Amino acid sequence: MFVYADNAATTAVSKTALDAMMPYLTDYYGNPSSLYAFAQKAKEALEEARATVASIIGAEPREIYFTSGGSEADNQAIVSMAKFGALKGKKHLISTKFEHHAVLHTLKALEKQGFEVTLLDVHEDGIVRLEDLEAAIREDTALVTIMFANNEIGTIQPIKEIGELCRSKGIPFHTDAVQAMGHIPVNVKEMNIDLLSMSGHKFHAPKGVGVLYAKRGLPLFNIIEGGAQERGKRAGTENIPGIVALAAALKESVEHMEENTAKIIPMRDKLFAELSKIPHSKINGSLEHHVPGTVNMCFEGIEGESLLLLLDSKGICASSGSACTSGSLDPSHVLLSIGLPHEVAHGSLRLSIGEYNTMEEIDHIIESVPPVVEYLRSISPVWEELENGTRKHLI
Ligand SMILES: *Cc1c(COP(=O)(O)O)cnc(C)c1O
């Protein structure tokens, strides 16, 4: 049986998205910047997609900029606010320790250019505390960037309250909402969000297309220079098929959010309930404030990478953390940020399921994981030490 359980890494393109984009690959391939009537089809599709995305998140069409994905949107939002702040002598940026690398590495680059960065601790439940944010805010804070939902452990942050606090202090607030869009309600007006990033391939659109929302009046600086596309803020001929697909996929996800959630939650709960029966295992992050589909657990005494390889041989696609960290031997920065010791963080498993999964697939995972964990423990020197008492159990 083949089970795709890595929807936080990427998702399958939906039929709706594929059908919507197809005419713009085959028939209406004009460049939206061209003046003849033929190209206007593409231009119209672009503006319709912009209006669709805007209305879904409670924004105005002119506040929507299409990008190449979530990473580019994060980069542009953060760099823009840093530059804007610097013009007024504000060179302090606030974020958290468990952001996606698109945020953390952008902040690191800015640090090298003379900005000061405060990364807030994330508590054991995987949620940032407002009082920690309030204590970190300074006169010269130029930006607060805190992700909506975490990509590894699925925890949801108190975005509305964070936005309210930032607004009361006059500080722009950006959120990487890549893992939230299409899965939980997001409204930039109600939630006091000034800038927001999303990525199409996390909600059944193709890879390589995303959105940056920036509240009217906030200055954006270009990451990509060239033509005057996207109101002069993002050069490059627009990815019309991708943009059309993104809007169609987002609309579909939002329209079916309740029924998708109702389908996913019982599958996720069964996974948690059954896999928690494995001795010396632990669920990572709060289950109370959590996106529907992400399950993150640690199993003591084993390596997450070996677990993944053996699960792969049983047809199961899973992850031990973010795709960007896989391949390196460091444990996930997210799991370390919520206070897991290195040894425990190494034995992590992320299963991210979606509405395309079935209960039969969940049962296959539930049948496959325990014997694999047991086998890996049987050959693990660390496990032997844990069992004979020379090493102390941490979970
Ligand atoms: C996937 C992801 C990104 C990157 O999006 P791309 O479109 O792949 O560049 C950024 N942030 C989070 C939280 C993600 O999960």
Tab-separated table of C-alpha atoms and ligand atoms in Angstrom:
chain	number	residue	atom	x	y	z
A	1	MET	CA	0.000	0.000	0.000
A	2	PHE	CA	1.256	3.491	-0.866
A	3	VAL	CA	0.474	6.171	1.720
A	4	TYR	CA	1.379	9.802	1.180
A	5	ALA	CA	1.549	11.289	4.683
A	6	ASP	CA	3.793	14.286	4.049
A	7	ASN	CA	1.297	16.999	3.158
A	8	ALA	CA	3.166	19.593	5.198
A	9	ALA	CA	6.059	19.182	2.729
A	10	THR	CA	3.879	19.451	-0.351
A	11	THR	CA	0.471	18.347	-1.623
A	12	ALA	CA	-0.926	16.761	-4.763
A	13	VAL	CA	-2.358	19.214	-7.305
A	14	SER	CA	-6.162	19.019	-7.140
A	15	LYS	CA	-8.223	18.295	-10.227
A	16	THR	CA	-9.934	21.659	-9.752
A	17	ALA	CA	-6.588	23.478	-9.804
A	18	LEU	CA	-5.350	21.491	-12.794
A	19	ASP	CA	-8.543	22.090	-14.790
A	20	ALA	CA	-8.441	25.795	-13.965
A	21	MET	CA	-4.835	26.258	-15.092
A	22	MET	CA	-4.890	24.080	-18.202
A	23	PRO	CA	-6.403	26.614	-20.639
A	24	TYR	CA	-3.626	29.059	-19.704
A	25	LEU	CA	-1.004	26.511	-20.726
A	26	THR	CA	-2.671	25.517	-23.968
A	27	ASP	CA	-4.924	28.228	-25.386
A	28	TYR	CA	-4.437	31.526	-23.563
A	29	TYR	CA	-0.665	31.674	-23.354
A	30	GLY	CA	-0.401	35.419	-24.026
A	31	ASN	CA	1.811	37.633	-21.900
A	32	PRO	CA	-0.506	39.704	-19.704
A	33	SER	CA	1.630	42.789	-20.348
A	34	SER	CA	0.974	42.643	-24.114
A	35	LEU	CA	-1.597	45.011	-25.494
A	36	TYR	CA	-3.525	42.911	-28.038
A	37	ALA	CA	-6.865	41.397	-27.148
A	38	PHE	CA	-5.486	37.816	-27.103
A	39	ALA	CA	-3.236	38.633	-24.131
A	40	GLN	CA	-6.087	40.247	-22.267
A	41	LYS	CA	-7.437	36.780	-21.447
A	42	ALA	CA	-4.334	36.193	-19.353
A	43	LYS	CA	-4.538	39.643	-17.801
A	44	GLU	CA	-8.168	39.090	-16.857
A	45	ALA	CA	-7.358	35.720	-15.303
A	46	LEU	CA	-4.570	37.327	-13.290
A	47	GLU	CA	-6.840	40.022	-11.890
A	48	GLU	CA	-9.630	37.564	-11.198
A	49	ALA	CA	-7.217	35.359	-9.248
A	50	ARG	CA	-6.011	38.388	-7.303
A	51	ALA	CA	-9.597	39.334	-6.406
A	52	THR	CA	-10.370	35.757	-5.350
A	53	VAL	CA	-7.348	35.513	-3.037
A	54	ALA	CA	-8.038	38.991	-1.618
A	55	SER	CA	-11.661	38.252	-0.788
A	56	ILE	CA	-10.759	34.955	0.898
A	57	ILE	CA	-8.359	36.591	3.366
A	58	GLY	CA	-10.293	39.833	3.852
A	59	ALA	CA	-7.873	41.992	1.853
A	60	GLU	CA	-8.188	44.311	-1.141
A	61	PRO	CA	-6.982	43.060	-4.552
A	62	ARG	CA	-4.264	45.723	-4.663
A	63	GLU	CA	-2.813	44.342	-1.446
A	64	ILE	CA	-2.070	40.982	-3.102
A	65	TYR	CA	1.295	40.338	-4.813
A	66	PHE	CA	2.002	37.034	-6.548
A	67	THR	CA	5.442	35.550	-5.915
A	68	SER	CA	7.342	32.360	-6.714
A	69	GLY	CA	6.281	30.817	-3.411
A	70	GLY	CA	6.314	31.058	0.349
A	71	SER	CA	10.068	31.579	0.643
A	72	GLU	CA	10.084	34.583	-1.665
A	73	ALA	CA	7.081	36.125	0.099
A	74	ASP	CA	8.804	35.700	3.496
A	75	ASN	CA	12.022	37.239	2.155
A	76	GLN	CA	10.269	40.235	0.614
A	77	ALA	CA	8.105	40.939	3.656
A	78	ILE	CA	10.988	40.804	6.106
A	79	VAL	CA	13.586	42.622	4.011
A	80	SER	CA	11.072	45.348	3.146
A	81	MET	CA	10.142	46.040	6.750
A	82	ALA	CA	13.789	45.922	7.835
A	83	LYS	CA	14.774	48.481	5.185
A	84	PHE	CA	11.773	50.628	5.965
A	85	GLY	CA	12.579	50.525	9.668
A	86	ALA	CA	16.232	51.368	9.059
A	87	LEU	CA	15.169	54.539	7.229
A	88	LYS	CA	13.679	55.671	10.553
A	89	GLY	CA	16.602	54.405	12.636
A	90	LYS	CA	14.761	51.246	13.731
A	91	LYS	CA	16.965	48.197	13.349
A	92	HIS	CA	15.477	45.641	15.751
A	93	LEU	CA	13.525	42.636	14.476
A	94	ILE	CA	11.525	40.124	16.545
A	95	SER	CA	10.692	36.557	15.580
A	96	THR	CA	10.670	33.095	17.165
A	97	LYS	CA	13.106	30.213	17.388
A	98	PHE	CA	10.850	27.818	15.505
A	99	GLU	CA	10.197	29.696	12.264
A	100	HIS	CA	10.740	28.182	8.826
A	101	HIS	CA	14.249	28.660	7.461
A	102	ALA	CA	12.873	31.105	4.869
A	103	VAL	CA	12.330	33.435	7.832
A	104	LEU	CA	15.262	32.457	10.070
A	105	HIS	CA	17.888	32.625	7.327
A	106	THR	CA	16.550	35.958	6.059
A	107	LEU	CA	16.860	37.329	9.589
A	108	LYS	CA	20.369	35.911	9.852
A	109	ALA	CA	21.361	37.693	6.638
A	110	LEU	CA	19.944	40.950	8.021
A	111	GLU	CA	21.876	40.450	11.242
A	112	LYS	CA	25.071	40.415	9.189
A	113	GLN	CA	23.967	43.760	7.741
A	114	GLY	CA	23.719	45.336	11.190
A	115	PHE	CA	20.180	44.522	12.305
A	116	GLU	CA	19.558	43.150	15.768
A	117	VAL	CA	17.312	40.105	15.995
A	118	THR	CA	15.454	38.789	19.044
A	119	LEU	CA	14.180	35.217	18.661
A	120	LEU	CA	11.467	34.414	21.184
A	121	ASP	CA	11.447	31.107	22.988
A	122	VAL	CA	8.624	28.780	22.220
A	123	HIS	CA	7.150	26.963	25.190
A	124	GLU	CA	6.870	23.209	25.497
A	125	ASP	CA	3.386	23.296	24.012
A	126	GLY	CA	4.788	24.902	20.839
A	127	ILE	CA	3.078	28.227	21.417
A	128	VAL	CA	4.581	31.681	21.774
A	129	ARG	CA	3.565	33.734	24.803
A	130	LEU	CA	2.270	37.287	24.387
A	131	GLU	CA	4.070	38.460	27.513
A	132	ASP	CA	7.391	37.262	26.037
A	133	LEU	CA	6.660	39.276	22.907
A	134	GLU	CA	5.624	42.324	24.900
A	135	ALA	CA	8.849	42.150	26.931
A	136	ALA	CA	10.940	41.946	23.742
A	137	ILE	CA	9.378	44.957	22.007
A	138	ARG	CA	11.603	48.039	21.955
A	139	GLU	CA	11.396	51.624	20.740
A	140	ASP	CA	13.462	50.628	17.715
A	141	THR	CA	11.561	47.441	16.788
A	142	ALA	CA	10.906	47.537	13.041
A	143	LEU	CA	9.063	44.243	12.569
A	144	VAL	CA	7.507	41.313	14.364
A	145	THR	CA	7.339	38.132	12.276
A	146	ILE	CA	5.697	35.065	13.837
A	147	MET	CA	4.397	32.086	11.913
A	148	PHE	CA	0.684	31.252	11.899
A	149	ALA	CA	1.037	27.482	12.209
A	150	ASN	CA	4.272	25.567	12.622
A	151	ASN	CA	5.256	23.263	9.761
A	152	GLU	CA	6.747	20.519	11.939
A	153	ILE	CA	4.479	20.295	14.963
A	154	GLY	CA	1.353	21.998	13.620
A	155	THR	CA	0.759	24.324	16.554
A	156	ILE	CA	-1.241	27.510	15.927
A	157	GLN	CA	-0.067	30.804	17.394
A	158	PRO	CA	-2.319	33.484	18.971
A	159	ILE	CA	-2.114	35.536	15.768
A	160	LYS	CA	-5.003	37.914	16.430
A	161	GLU	CA	-3.645	38.867	19.864
A	162	ILE	CA	-0.103	39.232	18.528
A	163	GLY	CA	-1.451	41.469	15.754
A	164	GLU	CA	-3.386	43.550	18.258
A	165	LEU	CA	-0.303	44.049	20.430
A	166	CYS	CA	1.850	45.019	17.425
A	167	ARG	CA	-0.780	47.423	16.151
A	168	SER	CA	-1.058	49.104	19.553
A	169	LYS	CA	2.707	49.689	19.416
A	170	GLY	CA	2.727	50.778	15.767
A	171	ILE	CA	4.961	47.869	14.689
A	172	PRO	CA	4.302	46.059	11.379
A	173	PHE	CA	3.347	42.405	11.906
A	174	HIS	CA	4.157	39.693	9.351
A	175	THR	CA	3.010	36.106	9.574
A	176	ASP	CA	4.193	33.116	7.549
A	177	ALA	CA	0.775	31.535	7.054
A	178	VAL	CA	1.964	28.838	4.640
A	179	GLN	CA	0.774	25.975	6.884
A	180	ALA	CA	-2.479	27.695	7.807
A	181	MET	CA	-3.909	28.719	4.440
A	182	GLY	CA	-6.627	26.422	3.217
A	183	HIS	CA	-6.601	24.456	6.470
A	184	ILE	CA	-7.834	26.907	9.115
A	185	PRO	CA	-9.612	30.283	8.830
A	186	VAL	CA	-7.339	33.252	8.079
A	187	ASN	CA	-8.536	36.852	7.880
A	188	VAL	CA	-6.003	39.658	7.770
A	189	LYS	CA	-8.465	42.351	8.873
A	190	GLU	CA	-9.955	40.505	11.815
A	191	MET	CA	-6.530	39.229	12.886
A	192	ASN	CA	-4.627	42.539	12.601
A	193	ILE	CA	-2.130	41.117	10.105
A	194	ASP	CA	-0.049	43.624	8.112
A	195	LEU	CA	1.898	41.189	5.923
A	196	LEU	CA	1.250	37.522	5.203
A	197	SER	CA	2.929	34.802	3.134
A	198	MET	CA	1.299	31.803	1.514
A	199	SER	CA	2.417	29.055	-0.833
A	200	GLY	CA	0.236	27.304	-3.410
A	201	HIS	CA	1.786	23.854	-3.172
A	202	LYS	CA	0.755	23.455	0.462
A	203	PHE	CA	-2.937	23.564	-0.516
A	204	HIS	CA	-3.133	21.583	-3.763
A	205	ALA	CA	-1.839	24.148	-6.287
A	206	PRO	CA	1.453	23.514	-8.120
A	207	LYS	CA	4.876	24.344	-6.723
A	208	GLY	CA	6.501	27.651	-7.587
A	209	VAL	CA	3.682	30.073	-6.893
A	210	GLY	CA	2.811	32.004	-3.752
A	211	VAL	CA	1.350	35.214	-2.426
A	212	LEU	CA	2.539	38.116	-0.369
A	213	TYR	CA	-0.221	40.181	1.187
A	214	ALA	CA	0.924	43.635	2.263
A	215	LYS	CA	-1.474	46.100	3.855
A	216	ARG	CA	-2.044	49.196	1.798
A	217	GLY	CA	0.405	51.950	2.679
A	218	LEU	CA	3.221	49.650	3.756
A	219	PRO	CA	6.240	50.092	1.496
A	220	LEU	CA	7.557	47.044	-0.314
A	221	PHE	CA	11.112	46.854	-1.608
A	222	ASN	CA	11.832	44.618	-4.583
A	223	ILE	CA	13.660	41.351	-4.176
A	224	ILE	CA	13.488	40.846	-7.961
A	225	GLU	CA	14.178	43.869	-10.154
A	226	GLY	CA	13.045	44.212	-13.745
A	227	GLY	CA	9.698	44.955	-15.355
A	228	ALA	CA	6.760	46.691	-13.755
A	229	GLN	CA	4.693	43.598	-12.979
A	230	GLU	CA	2.782	43.361	-9.680
A	231	ARG	CA	2.485	47.139	-9.365
A	232	GLY	CA	6.231	47.452	-9.803
A	233	LYS	CA	6.982	45.382	-6.708
A	234	ARG	CA	7.838	42.014	-8.253
A	235	ALA	CA	9.385	41.868	-11.694
A	236	GLY	CA	9.053	38.910	-14.042
A	237	THR	CA	6.351	37.707	-16.404
A	238	GLU	CA	3.533	36.429	-14.231
A	239	ASN	CA	3.116	32.677	-13.780
A	240	ILE	CA	-0.469	32.832	-15.029
A	241	PRO	CA	-1.231	29.081	-14.985
A	242	GLY	CA	0.222	28.791	-11.465
A	243	ILE	CA	-1.598	31.884	-10.234
A	244	VAL	CA	-4.920	30.703	-11.671
A	245	ALA	CA	-4.377	27.293	-10.047
A	246	LEU	CA	-3.458	28.869	-6.711
A	247	ALA	CA	-6.677	30.880	-6.616
A	248	ALA	CA	-8.787	27.877	-7.661
A	249	ALA	CA	-7.122	25.570	-5.126
A	250	LEU	CA	-7.421	28.090	-2.313
A	251	LYS	CA	-11.086	28.693	-3.082
A	252	GLU	CA	-11.739	24.959	-3.128
A	253	SER	CA	-9.858	24.361	0.141
A	254	VAL	CA	-11.668	27.168	1.914
A	255	GLU	CA	-15.087	26.128	0.615
A	256	HIS	CA	-14.508	22.561	1.814
A	257	MET	CA	-12.623	23.417	4.987
A	258	GLU	CA	-15.270	22.188	7.405
A	259	GLU	CA	-15.845	18.882	5.680
A	260	ASN	CA	-12.117	18.323	5.143
A	261	THR	CA	-11.435	19.013	8.811
A	262	ALA	CA	-14.235	16.660	9.823
A	263	LYS	CA	-12.610	13.965	7.704
A	264	ILE	CA	-9.016	14.583	8.839
A	265	ILE	CA	-9.498	14.941	12.617
A	266	PRO	CA	-10.676	11.359	13.284
A	267	MET	CA	-7.749	10.028	11.229
A	268	ARG	CA	-5.285	12.203	13.127
A	269	ASP	CA	-6.784	11.310	16.496
A	270	LYS	CA	-6.560	7.622	15.688
A	271	LEU	CA	-2.905	8.024	14.730
A	272	PHE	CA	-2.139	9.817	17.984
A	273	ALA	CA	-4.113	7.365	20.090
A	274	GLU	CA	-2.570	4.248	18.574
A	275	LEU	CA	1.016	5.454	18.185
A	276	SER	CA	0.999	6.850	21.735
A	277	LYS	CA	0.675	3.249	22.944
A	278	ILE	CA	4.299	2.708	21.927
A	279	PRO	CA	6.296	2.834	25.198
A	280	HIS	CA	8.565	5.852	25.691
A	281	SER	CA	6.892	7.904	22.994
A	282	LYS	CA	5.785	11.512	23.191
A	283	ILE	CA	3.474	13.816	21.265
A	284	ASN	CA	5.152	17.109	20.398
A	285	GLY	CA	3.251	20.367	20.822
A	286	SER	CA	-0.200	21.291	22.077
A	287	LEU	CA	-3.108	19.356	20.604
A	288	GLU	CA	-5.512	22.093	21.561
A	289	HIS	CA	-4.176	24.763	19.212
A	290	HIS	CA	-3.287	22.630	16.257
A	291	VAL	CA	-3.879	22.420	12.496
A	292	PRO	CA	-5.982	19.376	11.635
A	293	GLY	CA	-3.507	17.167	9.794
A	294	THR	CA	-0.086	17.292	11.429
A	295	VAL	CA	1.092	14.636	13.865
A	296	ASN	CA	4.563	14.920	15.388
A	297	MET	CA	5.897	12.356	17.821
A	298	CYS	CA	9.197	11.238	19.281
A	299	PHE	CA	10.239	7.671	20.018
A	300	GLU	CA	13.090	7.319	22.440
A	301	GLY	CA	16.196	5.349	21.537
A	302	ILE	CA	15.893	5.463	17.737
A	303	GLU	CA	16.952	7.683	14.842
A	304	GLY	CA	14.156	9.391	12.930
A	305	GLU	CA	16.032	8.936	9.643
A	306	SER	CA	16.187	5.148	10.000
A	307	LEU	CA	12.510	5.126	10.885
A	308	LEU	CA	11.725	7.043	7.693
A	309	LEU	CA	13.710	4.659	5.508
A	310	LEU	CA	11.979	1.605	6.934
A	311	LEU	CA	8.564	3.253	6.630
A	312	ASP	CA	9.434	4.091	3.030
A	313	SER	CA	10.008	0.396	2.391
A	314	LYS	CA	6.414	-0.135	3.583
A	315	GLY	CA	5.159	2.488	1.119
A	316	ILE	CA	4.738	5.266	3.688
A	317	CYS	CA	5.983	8.781	2.891
A	318	ALA	CA	6.661	10.649	6.128
A	319	SER	CA	9.185	13.127	7.470
A	320	SER	CA	11.314	13.608	10.539
A	321	GLY	CA	11.066	17.362	10.404
A	322	SER	CA	11.238	19.974	7.691
A	323	ALA	CA	12.403	18.907	4.240
A	324	CYS	CA	15.131	21.504	4.499
A	325	THR	CA	16.631	19.831	7.563
A	326	SER	CA	16.415	16.279	6.238
A	327	GLY	CA	19.800	15.212	5.004
A	328	SER	CA	21.611	16.978	7.785
A	329	LEU	CA	22.389	15.189	11.035
A	330	ASP	CA	21.317	18.033	13.290
A	331	PRO	CA	18.033	17.469	15.067
A	332	SER	CA	15.185	19.765	14.119
A	333	HIS	CA	15.531	23.342	15.397
A	334	VAL	CA	11.773	23.301	16.016
A	335	LEU	CA	11.931	20.334	18.376
A	336	LEU	CA	14.921	21.826	20.183
A	337	SER	CA	13.028	25.129	20.519
A	338	ILE	CA	10.221	23.432	22.442
A	339	GLY	CA	12.773	22.075	24.855
A	340	LEU	CA	13.335	18.511	23.674
A	341	PRO	CA	16.795	17.158	24.464
A	342	HIS	CA	18.956	16.338	21.399
A	343	GLU	CA	18.699	12.569	21.978
A	344	VAL	CA	14.904	12.698	21.998
A	345	ALA	CA	14.580	15.157	19.103
A	346	HIS	CA	16.571	12.762	16.910
A	347	GLY	CA	13.819	10.168	17.132
A	348	SER	CA	11.057	12.272	15.645
A	349	LEU	CA	8.377	11.394	13.128
A	350	ARG	CA	6.081	13.848	11.371
A	351	LEU	CA	3.015	12.476	9.649
A	352	SER	CA	0.988	15.148	7.886
A	353	ILE	CA	-2.276	13.937	6.484
A	354	GLY	CA	-4.896	15.572	4.324
A	355	GLU	CA	-8.367	15.061	2.951
A	356	TYR	CA	-7.052	12.723	0.250
A	357	ASN	CA	-5.968	10.170	2.871
A	358	THR	CA	-8.246	7.314	3.925
A	359	MET	CA	-8.793	5.436	7.170
A	360	GLU	CA	-7.333	2.302	5.489
A	361	GLU	CA	-4.111	4.230	4.953
A	362	ILE	CA	-4.103	5.355	8.573
A	363	ASP	CA	-4.512	1.724	9.621
A	364	HIS	CA	-1.532	0.788	7.463
A	365	ILE	CA	0.576	3.420	9.263
A	366	ILE	CA	-0.658	2.210	12.655
A	367	GLU	CA	0.270	-1.365	11.763
A	368	SER	CA	3.666	-0.392	10.347
A	369	VAL	CA	5.152	2.011	12.893
A	370	PRO	CA	5.221	-0.093	16.106
A	371	PRO	CA	7.157	-3.089	14.687
A	372	VAL	CA	9.598	-0.736	12.957
A	373	VAL	CA	10.218	1.165	16.206
A	374	GLU	CA	10.611	-2.140	18.034
A	375	TYR	CA	13.085	-3.434	15.449
A	376	LEU	CA	15.164	-0.241	15.509
A	377	ARG	CA	15.271	-0.358	19.300
A	378	SER	CA	16.399	-3.973	19.186
A	379	ILE	CA	19.505	-2.944	17.247
A	380	SER	CA	20.077	0.392	19.023
A	381	PRO	CA	22.980	0.647	21.481
A	382	VAL	CA	21.272	3.682	23.032
A	383	TRP	CA	18.128	1.674	23.667
A	384	GLU	CA	20.185	-1.071	25.299
A	385	GLU	CA	21.675	1.463	27.703
A	386	LEU	CA	18.222	2.862	28.431
A	387	GLU	CA	16.914	-0.592	29.190
A	388	ASN	CA	19.816	-1.768	31.360
A	389	GLY	CA	19.779	1.453	33.337
A	390	THR	CA	23.164	2.938	32.342
A	391	ARG	CA	21.242	5.747	30.641
A	392	LYS	CA	18.137	7.425	32.030
A	393	HIS	CA	14.853	7.462	30.131
A	394	LEU	CA	13.906	11.023	29.206
A	395	ILE	CA	10.385	10.203	28.024
B	1	LIG	C1	6.779	25.226	2.748
B	1	LIG	C2	6.936	26.377	3.650
B	1	LIG	C3	7.570	27.552	3.221
B	1	LIG	C4	8.219	27.670	1.874
B	1	LIG	O1	7.300	27.765	0.821
B	1	LIG	P1	7.827	27.500	-0.682
B	1	LIG	O2	6.659	27.834	-1.529
B	1	LIG	O3	8.190	26.063	-0.749
B	1	LIG	O4	8.966	28.425	-0.897
B	1	LIG	C5	7.653	28.619	4.092
B	1	LIG	N1	7.128	28.547	5.327
B	1	LIG	C6	6.501	27.438	5.776
B	1	LIG	C7	5.934	27.434	7.142
B	1	LIG	C8	6.403	26.311	4.956
B	1	LIG	O5	5.798	25.222	5.421
